CSV table of C-alpha atoms in Angstrom, one decimal:
chain,number,residue,atom,x,y,z
A,579,MET,CA,34.7,22.3,-3.3
A,580,TRP,CA,38.2,21.6,-2.1
A,581,LYS,CA,37.1,21.7,1.6
A,582,LEU,CA,34.2,19.4,0.8
A,583,THR,CA,36.1,16.8,-1.2
A,584,ARG,CA,39.5,16.9,0.5
A,585,PRO,CA,39.0,18.5,3.9
A,586,ASP,CA,42.3,17.1,5.2
A,587,ASN,CA,44.5,18.6,2.4
A,588,ARG,CA,46.1,21.9,3.1
A,589,HIS,CA,46.1,22.9,-0.6
A,590,ASP,CA,43.5,22.6,-3.2
A,591,LYS,CA,45.7,21.6,-6.1
A,592,LEU,CA,44.4,18.0,-6.3
A,593,THR,CA,40.8,19.2,-6.4
A,594,ARG,CA,41.6,21.9,-9.1
A,595,ASP,CA,43.4,19.3,-11.3
A,596,ASN,CA,40.5,16.9,-11.0
A,597,LEU,CA,38.0,19.7,-11.9
A,598,LEU,CA,40.1,20.8,-14.9
A,599,ASP,CA,40.2,17.2,-16.1
A,600,LEU,CA,36.4,16.9,-15.8
A,601,GLU,CA,36.1,20.2,-17.6
A,602,ASP,CA,38.2,18.8,-20.5
A,603,HIS,CA,35.6,16.0,-20.8
A,604,GLN,CA,32.8,18.6,-20.7
A,605,LEU,CA,31.4,17.2,-17.4
A,606,VAL,CA,31.7,20.4,-15.4
A,607,ARG,CA,32.0,24.1,-16.0
A,608,ILE,CA,32.9,27.3,-14.1
A,609,GLU,CA,29.7,29.1,-13.2
A,610,SER,CA,31.5,32.2,-12.0
A,611,VAL,CA,34.5,33.6,-10.2
A,612,GLN,CA,33.9,35.4,-6.8
A,613,GLU,CA,35.5,38.6,-5.6
A,614,ASP,CA,38.0,36.5,-3.5
A,615,GLN,CA,38.8,34.5,-6.6
A,616,ARG,CA,36.9,31.5,-5.5
A,617,GLN,CA,35.4,29.6,-8.5
A,618,VAL,CA,31.9,28.2,-8.5
A,619,TRP,CA,31.8,24.9,-10.5
A,620,VAL,CA,28.7,23.2,-11.6
A,621,LEU,CA,27.8,20.1,-13.6
A,622,THR,CA,27.0,20.3,-17.3
A,623,ARG,CA,24.0,18.5,-18.7
A,624,ARG,CA,26.3,15.7,-19.8
A,625,GLY,CA,28.0,15.5,-16.4
A,626,HIS,CA,24.6,15.6,-14.6
A,627,GLY,CA,23.4,12.6,-16.7
A,628,GLU,CA,26.5,10.6,-16.0
A,629,ALA,CA,26.4,11.4,-12.3
A,630,LYS,CA,22.8,10.2,-12.1
A,631,GLN,CA,23.8,6.9,-13.7
A,632,LEU,CA,26.8,6.6,-11.4
A,633,LEU,CA,25.2,7.4,-8.1
A,634,GLU,CA,21.4,6.7,-8.3
A,635,PRO,CA,21.8,2.9,-8.2
A,636,LYS,CA,23.4,3.4,-4.8
A,637,GLY,CA,20.5,5.4,-3.5
A,638,ILE,CA,22.1,8.8,-3.9
A,639,ARG,CA,19.9,11.4,-5.5
A,640,VAL,CA,21.6,14.0,-7.7
A,641,SER,CA,20.8,17.7,-7.1
A,642,VAL,CA,18.9,19.6,-9.9
A,643,LEU,CA,20.8,20.7,-12.9
A,644,ARG,CA,22.1,24.3,-12.9
A,645,LYS,CA,21.1,25.5,-16.4
A,646,GLN,CA,23.2,28.0,-18.2
A,647,GLU,CA,20.9,30.8,-19.3
A,648,TYR,CA,21.7,34.0,-21.0
A,649,ASP,CA,19.9,37.3,-21.5
A,650,PRO,CA,18.4,37.2,-25.1
A,651,ASP,CA,19.3,40.8,-25.7
A,652,THR,CA,22.7,41.3,-24.1
A,653,GLY,CA,23.9,37.8,-24.1
A,654,GLU,CA,24.9,38.2,-20.4
A,655,LEU,CA,24.8,35.1,-18.2
A,656,LEU,CA,21.6,35.3,-16.0
A,657,GLY,CA,21.2,34.4,-12.4
A,658,THR,CA,24.6,35.7,-11.2
A,659,GLY,CA,23.0,36.3,-7.8
A,660,TYR,CA,22.8,32.5,-7.5
A,661,ASP,CA,26.5,32.3,-7.5
A,662,ASP,CA,27.1,33.9,-4.1
A,663,HIS,CA,24.3,31.9,-2.7
A,664,ALA,CA,25.7,28.7,-4.2
A,665,ALA,CA,29.1,29.4,-2.7
A,666,ALA,CA,27.5,29.9,0.7
A,667,VAL,CA,25.7,26.6,0.4
A,668,THR,CA,28.8,24.7,-0.6
A,669,SER,CA,30.8,26.4,2.2
A,670,THR,CA,28.1,25.3,4.7
A,671,ALA,CA,28.3,21.7,3.4
A,672,ALA,CA,32.1,21.8,3.6
A,673,GLU,CA,32.0,23.0,7.2
A,674,LEU,CA,29.6,20.2,8.1
A,675,HIS,CA,31.7,17.6,6.4
A,676,ARG,CA,34.9,18.9,8.0
A,677,ALA,CA,33.2,18.5,11.4
A,678,GLY,CA,32.3,14.9,10.6
A,679,ILE,CA,28.6,15.7,10.0
A,680,GLY,CA,27.7,14.0,6.8
A,681,HIS,CA,29.6,12.0,4.1
A,682,ARG,CA,30.2,14.0,0.9
A,683,LEU,CA,27.7,11.8,-0.9
A,684,GLY,CA,25.2,12.5,1.8
A,685,PHE,CA,24.7,16.1,0.7
A,686,GLN,CA,22.0,17.2,-1.8
A,687,THR,CA,21.1,20.7,-3.0
A,688,GLU,CA,17.9,22.1,-4.3
A,689,ILE,CA,15.7,19.2,-3.2
A,690,GLY,CA,12.1,19.9,-3.9
A,691,HIS,CA,9.1,19.2,-1.6
A,692,ARG,CA,5.8,19.4,-3.4
A,693,LEU,CA,2.8,20.7,-1.5
A,694,GLY,CA,-0.8,19.9,-2.0
A,695,ASN,CA,-1.3,23.0,-4.2
A,696,SER,CA,1.6,21.9,-6.5
A,697,TYR,CA,3.9,24.5,-5.0
A,698,VAL,CA,7.5,23.1,-4.7
A,699,GLN,CA,9.5,24.2,-1.7
A,700,ARG,CA,13.2,23.6,-2.4
A,701,ALA,CA,15.7,23.1,0.4
A,702,ASP,CA,19.0,24.7,-0.3
A,703,LEU,CA,20.8,21.7,1.3
A,704,VAL,CA,19.8,18.4,2.7
A,705,VAL,CA,22.2,16.5,4.9
A,706,ARG,CA,22.0,12.8,5.9
A,707,ALA,CA,24.4,12.0,8.7
A,708,PRO,CA,23.0,9.2,10.9
A,709,GLU,CA,26.5,8.3,12.2
A,710,ALA,CA,26.7,11.8,13.6
A,711,GLY,CA,23.3,11.7,15.2
A,712,VAL,CA,21.6,13.7,12.4
A,713,PRO,CA,19.7,11.3,10.2
A,714,VAL,CA,18.3,14.2,8.2
A,715,LEU,CA,18.6,18.0,8.3
A,716,LEU,CA,17.1,20.5,5.8
A,717,LEU,CA,19.1,23.7,5.6
A,718,GLU,CA,18.1,27.1,4.3
A,719,ILE,CA,21.1,29.4,3.6
A,720,ASP,CA,20.2,33.0,3.8
A,721,ARG,CA,22.5,35.9,2.8
A,722,ARG,CA,19.8,38.3,4.1
A,723,THR,CA,18.5,38.7,0.6
A,724,GLU,CA,15.1,37.5,1.8
A,725,ASP,CA,12.7,39.2,4.2
A,726,ALA,CA,12.4,37.6,7.6
A,727,HIS,CA,8.7,36.9,6.9
A,728,ASP,CA,9.7,35.0,3.8
A,729,LEU,CA,11.7,32.6,6.0
A,730,VAL,CA,8.6,32.2,8.2
A,731,ALA,CA,6.6,31.3,5.0
A,732,LYS,CA,9.3,28.7,4.2
A,733,LEU,CA,9.0,27.2,7.7
A,734,ARG,CA,5.3,27.1,7.3
A,735,ARG,CA,5.6,25.2,4.0
A,736,TYR,CA,7.9,22.6,5.5
A,737,TRP,CA,5.4,22.2,8.4
A,738,GLU,CA,2.6,21.7,5.9
A,739,TRP,CA,4.6,19.2,3.8
A,740,GLY,CA,5.3,17.2,7.0
A,741,ARG,CA,1.5,16.9,7.5
A,742,LEU,CA,0.7,15.5,4.0
A,743,LEU,CA,-0.3,11.9,3.3
A,744,PRO,CA,1.1,9.9,0.4
A,745,ARG,CA,-1.1,9.3,-2.6
A,746,ASP,CA,-1.6,5.7,-1.8
A,747,ALA,CA,-2.7,6.3,1.8
A,748,ASP,CA,-5.6,4.0,2.9
A,749,LYS,CA,-9.1,5.3,2.5
A,750,HIS,CA,-9.8,5.2,6.2
A,751,THR,CA,-6.8,7.5,7.0
A,752,VAL,CA,-7.7,9.9,4.1
A,753,ASP,CA,-11.3,10.2,5.3
A,754,LEU,CA,-10.1,10.8,8.9
A,755,VAL,CA,-7.8,13.6,7.8
A,756,ARG,CA,-10.6,15.2,5.6
A,757,SER,CA,-13.0,15.0,8.5
A,758,ARG,CA,-11.4,17.9,10.5
A,759,PRO,CA,-8.3,20.1,10.1
A,760,ASP,CA,-6.4,18.7,13.0
A,761,ALA,CA,-7.1,15.0,12.3
A,762,ILE,CA,-3.6,14.6,10.7
A,763,GLU,CA,-2.1,15.0,14.2
A,764,HIS,CA,-3.6,11.6,15.1
A,765,VAL,CA,-2.0,9.9,12.2
A,766,ASP,CA,1.4,8.3,13.0
A,767,HIS,CA,4.4,9.8,11.2
A,768,GLU,CA,5.2,6.4,9.6
A,769,LYS,CA,2.0,6.9,7.5
A,770,ARG,CA,2.9,10.4,6.3
A,771,LEU,CA,4.5,11.5,3.1
A,772,TRP,CA,7.7,12.8,4.6
A,773,ARG,CA,8.7,9.4,5.9
A,774,ARG,CA,8.7,8.2,2.4
A,775,ALA,CA,11.5,10.7,1.6
A,776,TYR,CA,13.5,10.7,4.8
A,777,PRO,CA,14.4,8.2,7.5
A,778,PRO,CA,13.1,8.6,11.0
A,779,THR,CA,14.9,11.4,12.9
A,780,GLY,CA,15.2,9.4,16.1
A,781,ARG,CA,13.5,12.3,17.9
A,782,GLU,CA,9.9,13.6,18.2
A,783,GLY,CA,8.4,15.9,15.6
A,784,LEU,CA,8.9,16.4,11.9
A,785,MET,CA,12.2,16.7,9.9
A,786,PRO,CA,14.5,19.4,11.4
A,787,VAL,CA,15.2,22.6,9.6
A,788,ALA,CA,18.3,24.8,10.0
A,789,PHE,CA,18.7,28.4,9.0
A,790,VAL,CA,22.3,29.4,8.3
A,791,PHE,CA,22.9,33.1,7.8
A,792,ALA,CA,25.9,34.3,5.8
A,793,ASP,CA,27.5,37.6,4.9
A,794,THR,CA,25.3,39.7,7.3
A,795,THR,CA,25.5,41.4,10.6
A,796,GLU,CA,24.7,40.1,14.1
A,797,ALA,CA,22.0,42.7,14.5
A,798,LYS,CA,20.2,41.5,11.3
A,799,VAL,CA,20.5,37.9,12.4
A,800,ALA,CA,19.1,38.7,15.8
A,801,ASN,CA,16.1,40.6,14.2
A,802,THR,CA,15.4,37.7,11.8
A,803,VAL,CA,15.6,35.1,14.6
A,804,ALA,CA,13.2,37.2,16.7
A,805,VAL,CA,10.7,37.2,13.8
A,806,LEU,CA,11.1,33.5,13.2
A,807,GLU,CA,10.4,32.8,16.9
A,808,GLU,CA,7.4,35.1,17.1
A,809,ALA,CA,5.7,34.7,13.8
A,810,GLY,CA,6.6,31.1,13.3
A,811,ARG,CA,5.7,29.9,16.8
A,812,ARG,CA,2.9,27.7,15.6
A,813,TYR,CA,5.3,25.6,13.5
A,814,TRP,CA,8.3,25.1,15.8
A,815,ALA,CA,6.8,25.4,19.3
A,816,PRO,CA,5.9,22.4,21.4
A,817,ARG,CA,2.6,22.0,23.1
A,818,ARG,CA,1.3,20.9,26.5
A,819,TYR,CA,0.6,17.2,26.9
A,820,GLN,CA,-3.1,16.4,27.2
A,821,THR,CA,-3.1,14.6,30.5
A,822,LEU,CA,-5.1,14.7,33.7
A,823,HIS,CA,-1.9,14.4,35.8
A,824,ARG,CA,-0.8,17.5,37.6
A,825,GLY,CA,2.8,18.7,37.7
A,826,ILE,CA,3.7,17.6,34.2
A,827,THR,CA,6.3,20.0,32.8
A,828,ALA,CA,7.3,17.9,29.8
A,829,LYS,CA,6.4,19.3,26.3
A,830,ASP,CA,4.9,17.6,23.3
A,831,TYR,CA,7.1,18.1,20.3
A,832,GLY,CA,5.2,15.5,18.2
A,833,GLN,CA,3.8,18.0,15.7
A,834,ALA,CA,6.6,20.6,15.7
A,835,VAL,CA,9.4,21.3,13.2
A,836,PRO,CA,12.7,21.5,15.2
A,837,VAL,CA,14.4,24.7,14.0
A,838,VAL,CA,18.0,25.6,14.7
A,839,VAL,CA,19.9,28.7,13.6
A,840,THR,CA,23.6,29.7,13.2
A,841,THR,CA,25.8,31.7,10.9
A,842,LEU,CA,28.4,30.5,8.3
A,843,GLU,CA,31.0,32.7,10.0
A,844,GLN,CA,30.5,30.8,13.3
A,845,LEU,CA,30.8,27.5,11.5
A,846,GLN,CA,34.0,28.6,9.8
A,847,GLU,CA,35.5,30.0,13.0
A,848,HIS,CA,34.5,27.3,15.6
A,849,GLY,CA,33.4,24.3,13.5
A,850,ALA,CA,30.0,22.8,12.9
A,851,ASP,CA,30.5,20.4,15.8
A,852,ALA,CA,31.0,23.2,18.3
A,853,ALA,CA,28.3,24.9,20.4
A,854,VAL,CA,27.3,27.3,17.6
A,855,TRP,CA,23.6,26.2,17.1
A,856,ARG,CA,20.7,27.8,18.8
A,857,ARG,CA,17.3,26.1,18.9
A,858,LEU,CA,14.3,28.4,18.6
A,859,GLY,CA,12.6,28.7,21.9
A,860,ARG,CA,15.8,28.2,23.9
A,861,LYS,CA,18.5,30.5,25.2
A,862,GLY,CA,22.2,30.1,24.4
A,863,GLU,CA,24.0,28.0,21.9
A,864,GLN,CA,24.5,24.2,21.8
A,865,THR,CA,26.1,21.5,19.6
A,866,LEU,CA,23.9,20.4,16.8
A,867,THR,CA,22.8,17.1,18.3
A,868,ALA,CA,22.1,18.8,21.7
A,869,ALA,CA,20.1,21.5,20.0
A,870,LEU,CA,18.0,18.9,18.1
A,871,ASP,CA,17.4,16.7,21.2
A,872,ASN,CA,14.4,17.2,23.4
A,873,PRO,CA,15.4,16.6,27.0
A,874,ASP,CA,12.0,18.1,28.1
A,875,GLY,CA,10.1,16.0,25.6
A,876,ASP,CA,8.7,12.5,25.4
A,877,ALA,CA,11.3,10.8,27.6
A,878,LEU,CA,10.7,13.3,30.4
A,879,PHE,CA,6.9,12.9,30.0
A,880,ARG,CA,7.1,9.1,30.3
A,881,ASP,CA,9.2,9.5,33.5
A,882,GLN,CA,6.9,12.2,35.0
A,883,GLU,CA,3.8,10.2,34.0
A,884,ALA,CA,5.1,7.0,35.6
A,885,ARG,CA,6.0,9.0,38.7
A,886,ALA,CA,2.6,10.6,38.8
A,887,ASP,CA,0.9,7.2,38.3
A,888,ALA,CA,2.9,5.8,41.2
A,889,GLU,CA,2.0,8.7,43.4
A,890,GLU,CA,-1.7,8.4,42.4
A,891,GLU,CA,-1.6,4.7,43.2
A,892,GLN,CA,-0.1,5.5,46.6
A,893,ARG,CA,-2.7,8.1,47.3
A,894,ARG,CA,-5.6,5.8,46.4
A,895,ALA,CA,-4.0,3.0,48.5
A,896,ALA,CA,-3.8,5.3,51.5
A,897,GLU,CA,-7.4,6.4,51.0
A,898,ARG,CA,-8.6,2.8,50.8
A,899,GLU,CA,-6.6,1.8,53.9
A,900,ALA,CA,-8.2,4.7,55.8
A,901,GLN,CA,-11.6,3.3,54.9
A,902,ARG,CA,-10.8,-0.4,55.8
A,903,PRO,CA,-13.3,-1.7,58.4
A,904,VAL,CA,-12.2,-2.7,61.9
A,905,CYS,CA,-13.6,-5.7,63.7
A,906,LYS,CA,-16.0,-4.6,66.5
A,907,ARG,CA,-15.1,-7.7,68.5
A,908,CYS,CA,-11.3,-8.0,68.4
A,909,GLY,CA,-10.3,-4.6,67.0
A,910,GLN,CA,-8.3,-6.1,64.1
A,911,LYS,CA,-8.6,-4.6,60.5
A,912,PHE,CA,-10.4,-6.6,57.9
A,913,THR,CA,-8.3,-8.5,55.3
A,914,ASP,CA,-8.9,-7.7,51.7
A,915,GLN,CA,-10.7,-11.1,51.3
A,916,ARG,CA,-13.0,-10.5,54.3
A,917,TRP,CA,-13.7,-6.9,53.2
A,918,GLU,CA,-14.6,-8.1,49.8
A,919,GLU,CA,-16.9,-10.8,51.3
A,920,THR,CA,-18.9,-8.3,53.3
A,921,ILE,CA,-19.6,-5.9,50.4
A,922,ALA,CA,-19.8,-8.1,47.3
A,923,HIS,CA,-23.4,-9.0,46.4
A,924,ARG,CA,-22.6,-12.6,45.6
A,925,THR,CA,-21.0,-13.3,49.0
A,926,ALA,CA,-22.5,-10.8,51.4
A,927,TRP,CA,-25.6,-13.0,52.1
A,928,ASN,CA,-23.2,-15.8,53.4
A,929,ALA,CA,-20.8,-13.5,55.2
A,930,GLY,CA,-22.5,-13.7,58.6
A,931,ASP,CA,-22.0,-10.8,60.9
A,932,VAL,CA,-20.4,-8.2,58.6
A,933,SER,CA,-19.1,-6.2,61.6
A,934,VAL,CA,-16.5,-8.8,62.5
A,935,CYS,CA,-13.3,-9.8,60.9
A,936,GLY,CA,-12.6,-13.0,59.1
A,937,THR,CA,-11.0,-14.7,62.2
A,938,CYS,CA,-14.0,-13.9,64.4
A,939,HIS,CA,-16.4,-14.9,61.7
A,940,ALA,CA,-14.5,-18.2,61.4
A,941,ASP,CA,-14.9,-18.7,65.2
A,942,ASP,CA,-18.7,-18.0,64.9
A,943,VAL,CA,-18.9,-20.6,62.1
A,944,ALA,CA,-16.9,-23.1,64.2
A,945,ARG,CA,-19.2,-22.7,67.2
A,946,LYS,CA,-22.3,-23.1,65.1
A,947,GLU,CA,-21.0,-26.3,63.6
A,948,ALA,CA,-19.9,-27.7,67.0
A,949,ALA,CA,-23.4,-27.0,68.4
A,950,ALA,CA,-25.0,-28.7,65.5
A,951,ARG,CA,-22.8,-31.8,65.9
A,952,ILE,CA,-23.7,-32.0,69.7
A,953,GLN,CA,-27.4,-31.7,69.0
A,954,ALA,CA,-27.3,-34.4,66.3
A,955,ALA,CA,-25.5,-36.9,68.7
A,956,ALA,CA,-28.1,-36.6,71.6
A,957,PRO,CA,-30.9,-39.3,71.9
A,958,PRO,CA,-34.5,-38.1,71.2
A,959,GLU,CA,-36.7,-37.4,74.2
A,960,PRO,CA,-39.9,-39.6,74.8
A,961,GLU,CA,-43.3,-38.3,74.0
A,962,ASP,CA,-45.7,-37.5,76.9
A,963,ASP,CA,-48.2,-40.4,76.2
A,964,GLN,CA,-45.5,-43.1,76.0
A,965,GLU,CA,-43.8,-45.1,78.7
A,966,PRO,CA,-41.5,-48.1,78.9
A,967,GLY,CA,-43.3,-51.5,78.6
A,968,ARG,CA,-43.3,-54.9,77.1
A,969,GLY,CA,-44.9,-54.0,73.9
A,970,ARG,CA,-43.3,-54.3,70.5
A,971,GLY,CA,-40.2,-52.2,70.4
A,972,GLY,CA,-40.1,-51.9,74.2
A,973,TRP,CA,-42.9,-49.4,74.5
A,974,PHE,CA,-46.7,-49.7,74.9
A,975,ARG,CA,-49.4,-47.1,75.0
A,976,ARG,CA,-51.3,-46.6,78.3
A,977,ARG,CA,-55.1,-47.0,77.9
A,978,PRO,CA,-57.0,-44.1,79.3
């Protein structure tokens, strides 16, 4: 808590004094004390209610209340396994905050995501840090108390939740989605349920998910990540773009859940802003924003598609130029206008000799017009049975 609320202070006295003051007012309580003497503090019911009144008008959702439950027979506090996990969640949030990823009021724990079958998938931690390039990030903190395939099931549920429609979706969209299983992929993300809860990520795909492993070995982490990559491929892996262009290497992340992994020990040693995050499907570690970005995604596709369109246009232009007719009289290539005149049904009948270019055709037309003018200007020749005389009009008819 000290690292989260006062990351710049070298000592936690101020935080401890504030917590003790809140405890006197019955707003917080100590959940447990860890082996290293760290104390896990949680809100009481009264403190939870006051926090909701204080924060919710500002658009901040308060995490779920941690109820204090005891064994009915022994009176022992139940759920002590939650304490180590809660400490790991808080430590993860503290490391993110210390690295400038997320304001302390931008962290929420135990946020539920209700599926169509009423199952609620709760995220251990939700971070909103748009100023750090991470508008939203859902984190699962695993102390290796869960089987790797359980984490795959969590990933599947986040993927399914990202494909749900809101209850007030228009009838046309609902009918479209019900028509076939993959129809939801043709529905824009802005019309889906997840966009009601979270802002746009600024990247392709659904809301990103991070798995942070704590208190475990490198071998166990490697084995778990291998299972996530193999068994969860359908949920995190991009697809090929459906295009007729060849040579497109870009990938379609539009329906995928971006998944990154790291360990709490790496965050504490190097910082959350260091290259300690690995994106599933990639080799090596990157910074968080670099791991979430898709340099081989939509931007590359647009660039490759534009280049492919330009090359296709050039190829078609070359093929058309190779087919351009040549004038049989002067040897010049037809202009586009003359070519169109000779092949279009509406103009071909008036195009004259279709084997000559526009200039030669114009010469032909000019010669015809000149010949017509000369013929029109010449006097008419006399008929055979007429000769000059004194008759009316200067002519008379010879009697036989």
